[in-house]
Amino acid sequence: MDAAKPNCNCNKPAQVSTVKKDGPNHGRLFATCTTRDCKYFEWLDGNKKMTPTSSSSSSNNFNFGLNSSSSGKVSSFSDQNDGSKSTIPKCQHNQDAMLLRVKKVRPNQGRLFWTCANSQSDKCSFFSWFSGKEEDFEHLIGVKPTTLTTKETSFEVTESEKKRKLKDETNQEDHSDDDTPEPSSVAVEEPQRKKMKETSADVVHYKEKPKQIFPKKEEIFSALNACSFDNVKVVILGQDPYPQWYAHGMSFSVKKGITTPKSLQNIYAELEQDENLTPRFTQPNHGYLMGWAQQGVLLLNAVLTVESGKSNEHKGIGWEQFTDAIINKLKEKKNIVYLLWGKDAQEKGSKIDRKNNLVIQTSHPSPFSANKGFLGSKCFSKCNEYLTNNGLTTINWNKL
């Protein structure tokens, strides 16, 4: 390079290097400081200068010099890291992007970014910095989205497969009023049941602006259908479904074959370290919690649906009134254990009959708060102890 070397933030001549690793920026020139203390970085072909700051209020809105050709398809996705809602972007193959974290010791170490899940094998150069609340997407970090495949190429599918995928993942069938999903086993009063049907109808009817809604309509009430009213012994309250295709209507649960989300990994970790449990818990190789539901554990979310990639998007549309009615109905029973993890679940706790039931409150099992009270709480052995003292069969947490 003929031009003089730029100076870094500490006013020293910067070191000029070339990106050698395969990827969207392969072959590009950049300048960095020769010392680790200075976090200077600058692309020399795009003149995108980055000066990190320690202020928590700063906005990381720089583009990092990415070419427009590698931007891919992004729906309602901003590059402002301001905590606003984000969606899962699509790569150049129109597939859900994969969320990863920068691991190398560089100015952006620890930042999250979206990339194609098959970039190495399919030469997709899609890249976008993550924006929004990290805790809403922690279960997606490092999780590779599923793709339809054929023998020819991982992104070419038959028309019939495309139609099946659209039907399965977007729930955009022409629903009639008689097809509105409804739980088969929950007992609520008629006004609440009417409100539930109105809310579920609002969710599944998108005739003007179809949207991706999870879980699939036939799984919206999975928690209620898997654990009947008469069988409820334990209630685990969640916020809303995972904002991805693997949500299936039960809080914290994913079906077999899906990578266990980090919050559920922490739930398993707490079970495993609880020495008061008999038998001691052994972690399974999946995150499917149907075995708990069948023993009387109601895995209930406060909100029963979510829009793709938008955690808590359906908060306030009416589900809370229905799930409040479920908790009110449970007041007819006694000796139920309520496990309330985190602020959202504990807000629901005001409706619980604490005189005749046991309420155990801890922090949320998310990686951001598990160490603030959840881990080490022994909430599962306390749950079983209470059930035993009241003449009820305990939960075999190993039965999954």
XYZ file of C-alpha atoms in Angstrom:
400
model
C 0.000 0.000 0.000
C 1.453 3.336 -1.081
C -0.433 5.536 1.356
C 1.090 6.299 4.730
C 0.071 4.084 7.597
C -2.701 5.572 9.751
C -2.198 6.354 13.398
C -4.133 4.425 16.044
C -5.997 5.834 19.049
C -2.771 6.077 21.051
C -1.210 8.087 18.190
C 1.193 5.346 17.126
C 1.666 4.014 13.580
C -0.895 1.239 13.067
C -0.093 -2.232 11.778
C -1.575 -3.018 8.355
C -2.716 -6.592 7.717
C -4.820 -8.638 5.305
C -7.748 -10.870 6.258
C -6.543 -14.405 5.498
C -9.462 -16.420 6.857
C -12.122 -17.503 4.374
C -15.271 -15.449 4.748
C -17.022 -12.248 3.612
C -13.922 -10.110 4.339
C -11.259 -12.426 2.886
C -8.442 -10.401 1.313
C -9.455 -7.052 2.784
C -6.923 -4.654 4.291
C -7.294 -3.414 7.843
C -5.259 -1.497 10.401
C -4.867 -2.272 14.104
C -2.675 -1.059 16.930
C 0.418 -3.097 17.797
C -0.504 -3.041 21.495
C -3.366 -4.973 23.142
C -4.418 -2.038 25.319
C -5.467 0.058 22.331
C -8.621 -1.231 20.642
C -8.141 0.717 17.427
C -9.443 -0.927 14.238
C -10.060 0.460 10.756
C -10.868 -1.019 7.370
C -8.511 0.540 4.832
C -10.661 -0.109 1.782
C -13.989 0.973 3.235
C -12.816 3.739 5.614
C -15.057 2.407 8.377
C -13.433 3.464 11.618
C -14.379 1.942 14.927
C -13.457 3.426 18.279
C -14.923 1.272 21.070
C -15.954 2.961 24.277
C -16.609 1.621 27.738
C -19.852 3.592 28.086
C -22.849 1.300 28.423
C -25.032 3.843 26.651
C -23.006 3.842 23.433
C -24.603 2.440 20.284
C -22.720 -0.077 18.170
C -24.358 0.971 14.913
C -21.352 0.711 12.579
C -21.560 -1.582 9.542
C -17.999 -2.944 9.873
C -17.395 -2.332 6.174
C -19.571 -5.163 4.840
C -20.368 -5.036 1.154
C -24.012 -4.516 0.309
C -23.970 -7.723 -1.713
C -23.551 -9.746 1.482
C -26.400 -8.161 3.385
C -28.899 -10.925 2.635
C -32.588 -10.612 3.332
C -33.543 -9.118 6.670
C -37.115 -8.434 7.752
C -37.638 -5.681 10.351
C -34.025 -5.978 11.463
C -32.096 -2.885 12.488
C -28.378 -2.584 13.157
C -28.953 -0.441 16.225
C -28.025 -2.297 19.389
C -30.659 -0.429 21.361
C -32.639 -3.277 22.846
C -35.419 -2.979 20.274
C -37.156 -6.060 18.934
C -35.252 -8.080 16.359
C -36.247 -10.778 13.955
C -34.273 -13.746 12.710
C -32.792 -12.656 9.361
C -32.639 -14.764 6.224
C -29.372 -15.559 4.461
C -28.868 -15.382 0.684
C -30.492 -18.817 0.375
C -33.616 -17.520 2.171
C -32.882 -19.785 5.153
C -32.966 -18.739 8.815
C -29.539 -17.420 9.769
C -27.470 -18.908 12.602
C -26.551 -16.853 15.694
C -22.901 -17.051 16.771
C -20.540 -15.159 19.101
C -17.135 -13.675 18.241
C -14.570 -15.737 20.169
C -11.226 -14.351 18.985
C -9.454 -11.665 21.006
C -10.364 -8.692 18.838
C -12.278 -5.430 19.294
C -15.583 -7.253 18.766
C -14.879 -10.212 21.059
C -18.114 -11.406 22.636
C -20.459 -9.724 20.146
C -23.207 -11.774 18.546
C -23.685 -11.953 14.806
C -25.910 -13.679 12.271
C -24.391 -15.798 9.504
C -25.414 -18.516 7.078
C -25.559 -21.918 8.761
C -24.020 -23.504 5.668
C -21.615 -20.754 4.595
C -18.583 -23.010 4.190
C -20.249 -25.626 2.010
C -22.563 -23.336 0.044
C -20.451 -20.167 -0.314
C -23.054 -17.888 1.250
C -21.449 -14.651 2.431
C -24.353 -13.379 4.523
C -23.344 -11.511 7.707
C -25.172 -9.158 10.055
C -24.439 -7.976 13.590
C -27.071 -9.005 16.134
C -29.203 -6.270 17.680
C -31.777 -6.459 20.416
C -31.954 -8.142 23.815
C -29.505 -11.026 24.060
C -31.535 -12.833 26.722
C -34.431 -13.197 24.272
C -32.221 -15.104 21.844
C -29.825 -16.967 24.170
C -31.452 -20.281 23.302
C -30.491 -19.770 19.628
C -26.768 -19.103 20.147
C -24.842 -21.814 18.349
C -28.023 -23.685 17.398
C -28.051 -24.626 13.734
C -31.489 -24.167 12.142
C -32.863 -27.124 10.256
C -33.031 -26.987 6.469
C -34.779 -29.111 3.908
C -32.257 -31.074 1.856
C -32.086 -33.172 -1.280
C -29.254 -35.173 -2.793
C -28.445 -32.413 -5.282
C -27.938 -29.455 -2.933
C -28.848 -28.483 0.595
C -30.950 -25.539 -0.627
C -32.857 -27.069 -3.541
C -36.172 -28.694 -2.660
C -39.125 -29.951 -4.657
C -42.296 -27.887 -4.967
C -44.188 -30.370 -2.802
C -41.527 -30.048 -0.088
C -41.748 -26.263 -0.259
C -45.521 -26.360 0.165
C -45.234 -28.803 3.055
C -42.593 -26.639 4.769
C -44.767 -23.522 4.337
C -47.773 -25.309 5.792
C -45.868 -26.828 8.706
C -43.854 -23.770 9.734
C -46.135 -20.782 9.053
C -49.577 -22.147 9.903
C -51.055 -20.208 6.995
C -53.886 -22.655 6.262
C -57.384 -21.294 5.669
C -58.775 -21.848 9.153
C -62.519 -21.966 9.699
C -64.159 -20.987 12.985
C -64.639 -24.671 13.799
C -60.887 -25.197 13.336
C -59.851 -22.713 16.032
C -57.542 -24.572 18.454
C -58.924 -25.328 21.881
C -57.556 -27.324 24.822
C -59.278 -30.631 25.366
C -58.740 -31.074 29.087
C -58.644 -27.708 30.857
C -61.686 -26.730 32.906
C -62.431 -22.983 32.839
C -65.607 -20.960 33.063
C -67.438 -20.081 29.842
C -66.396 -16.370 29.742
C -62.706 -17.345 29.939
C -63.194 -20.118 27.380
C -64.829 -17.617 25.013
C -61.919 -15.187 25.504
C -59.461 -18.020 24.847
C -61.188 -18.921 21.575
C -61.237 -15.254 20.507
C -57.516 -14.880 21.243
C -56.515 -18.096 19.483
C -58.685 -17.093 16.518
C -56.901 -13.732 16.347
C -53.566 -15.535 16.338
C -54.278 -18.094 13.614
C -56.293 -15.845 11.269
C -53.860 -13.698 9.264
C -55.821 -13.243 6.067
C -54.464 -9.777 5.243
C -50.871 -10.067 6.510
C -49.822 -13.702 7.033
C -47.088 -14.124 9.645
C -45.040 -16.955 11.083
C -46.569 -17.905 14.403
C -45.223 -20.531 16.797
C -46.060 -23.083 17.999
C -48.169 -24.745 15.299
C -51.858 -24.240 15.978
C -52.391 -27.872 16.963
C -49.664 -27.490 19.640
C -50.724 -24.179 21.209
C -52.424 -25.968 24.108
C -49.969 -28.869 24.415
C -49.252 -28.145 28.090
C -52.945 -28.213 28.995
C -53.690 -31.318 26.974
C -50.672 -33.228 28.334
C -51.496 -32.465 31.980
C -55.177 -32.586 32.867
C -56.717 -30.357 35.525
C -57.303 -33.295 37.867
C -53.684 -34.442 37.516
C -51.905 -31.132 38.261
C -49.464 -31.368 41.181
C -46.747 -28.925 40.068
C -46.918 -25.759 37.951
C -43.821 -24.354 36.212
C -44.589 -20.941 34.739
C -42.728 -19.598 31.723
C -42.969 -16.319 29.813
C -43.816 -17.279 26.228
C -42.778 -19.927 23.663
C -39.360 -20.019 22.048
C -39.578 -17.642 19.042
C -38.579 -20.401 16.642
C -39.995 -23.405 14.831
C -39.170 -25.834 17.662
C -41.637 -24.283 20.133
C -44.285 -26.902 20.862
C -46.529 -25.465 23.554
C -44.779 -26.509 26.774
C -42.646 -24.067 28.766
C -38.871 -24.681 28.630
C -39.360 -27.873 26.578
C -38.106 -28.756 23.089
C -38.737 -31.971 21.213
C -36.134 -34.686 20.833
C -33.472 -33.973 18.242
C -33.337 -30.243 19.098
C -30.315 -28.820 20.923
C -31.217 -28.325 24.590
C -31.611 -24.547 25.237
C -29.274 -23.024 27.801
C -32.041 -22.249 30.302
C -33.065 -25.901 30.262
C -29.408 -26.916 30.573
C -29.312 -24.907 33.812
C -32.521 -26.586 34.979
C -30.849 -29.942 34.406
C -27.711 -28.694 36.198
C -29.730 -27.722 39.281
C -31.457 -31.102 39.290
C -28.113 -32.872 38.966
C -26.501 -31.030 41.893
C -29.498 -31.421 44.221
C -28.210 -34.144 46.572
C -31.574 -34.358 48.349
C -33.242 -35.934 45.322
C -33.885 -39.676 45.366
C -33.006 -41.083 42.938
C -30.292 -38.641 41.910
C -30.944 -36.929 38.596
C -29.066 -37.934 35.448
C -29.143 -35.529 32.527
C -30.886 -36.891 29.415
C -29.641 -36.292 25.871
C -32.713 -34.250 24.942
C -34.936 -31.445 26.223
C -38.387 -33.014 25.779
C -40.288 -32.620 29.069
C -43.410 -34.637 28.228
C -42.442 -37.162 30.916
C -42.871 -34.466 33.570
C -46.216 -33.335 32.149
C -47.543 -36.890 32.251
C -46.725 -37.034 35.981
C -48.691 -33.877 36.768
C -46.296 -31.009 35.983
C -48.150 -28.228 34.156
C -45.551 -26.506 31.931
C -47.536 -23.327 31.338
C -46.414 -20.162 29.554
C -48.131 -16.879 30.465
C -48.453 -16.158 26.738
C -49.147 -19.139 24.491
C -47.966 -17.918 21.076
C -45.127 -15.863 19.621
C -44.207 -14.366 16.268
C -41.129 -15.810 14.595
C -37.962 -14.243 15.990
C -39.845 -11.760 18.204
C -39.806 -12.835 21.821
C -42.791 -11.591 23.859
C -44.392 -10.138 20.702
C -47.834 -11.445 21.701
C -47.739 -10.062 25.216
C -50.932 -8.137 25.870
C -53.100 -9.588 23.099
C -55.267 -11.570 25.525
C -53.438 -14.752 26.492
C -52.676 -13.450 29.985
C -56.390 -13.279 30.823
C -56.777 -16.900 29.808
C -53.748 -18.166 31.740
C -54.860 -16.096 34.752
C -58.144 -17.993 34.545
C -56.209 -21.276 34.615
C -54.441 -20.240 37.826
C -57.722 -19.057 39.352
C -59.311 -22.392 38.465
C -56.448 -24.207 40.194
C -57.491 -22.537 43.460
C -60.119 -25.266 43.642
C -57.251 -27.691 44.297
C -54.845 -27.777 47.240
C -51.234 -28.781 47.823
C -49.935 -27.712 44.406
C -46.289 -26.657 44.124
C -45.724 -23.518 42.043
C -42.178 -22.992 40.738
C -41.871 -19.311 39.844
C -38.565 -18.545 38.160
C -37.909 -14.908 37.359
C -39.858 -11.654 37.504
C -42.477 -12.483 34.867
C -43.474 -15.732 36.563
C -43.510 -14.114 39.992
C -45.919 -11.431 38.774
C -48.387 -14.256 38.138
C -47.804 -15.373 41.715
C -50.172 -12.726 43.075
C -53.073 -14.859 41.853
C -51.951 -18.028 43.655
C -53.566 -19.297 46.856
C -50.397 -19.361 48.966
C -52.183 -20.536 52.102
C -53.051 -23.952 50.693
C -50.173 -24.410 48.256
C -46.379 -24.099 48.162
C -44.783 -21.295 46.152
C -41.030 -21.507 45.463
C -39.520 -18.362 43.935
C -36.010 -18.076 42.489
C -34.240 -16.218 39.733
C -34.763 -17.351 36.154
C -32.597 -20.289 34.926
C -31.344 -18.178 32.024
C -27.522 -17.909 31.828
C -27.943 -14.223 32.708
C -29.568 -14.893 36.084
C -29.187 -18.578 37.021
C -26.409 -17.745 39.509
C -28.599 -15.197 41.282
C -30.634 -17.738 43.212
C -31.816 -20.500 40.907
C -28.698 -22.665 41.025
C -28.387 -24.128 44.494
C -32.027 -23.462 45.410
C -32.886 -27.192 45.659
C -36.335 -26.253 44.411
C -36.962 -29.726 42.971
C -36.245 -31.664 46.176
C -38.264 -29.094 48.152
C -41.098 -29.698 45.717
C -41.020 -33.457 46.292
C -40.702 -33.041 50.056
C -43.886 -30.952 50.100
C -45.758 -33.495 47.978
C -44.656 -36.322 50.286
C -45.697 -34.423 53.414
C -49.157 -33.976 51.924
C -49.627 -37.594 50.930
C -49.030 -37.113 47.205
C -46.819 -39.063 44.827
C -43.536 -37.285 44.110
C -42.272 -36.338 40.655
C -39.634 -38.625 39.169
C -37.575 -35.931 37.442
C -35.561 -38.646 35.678
C -38.641 -39.868 33.845
C -38.170 -38.070 30.539
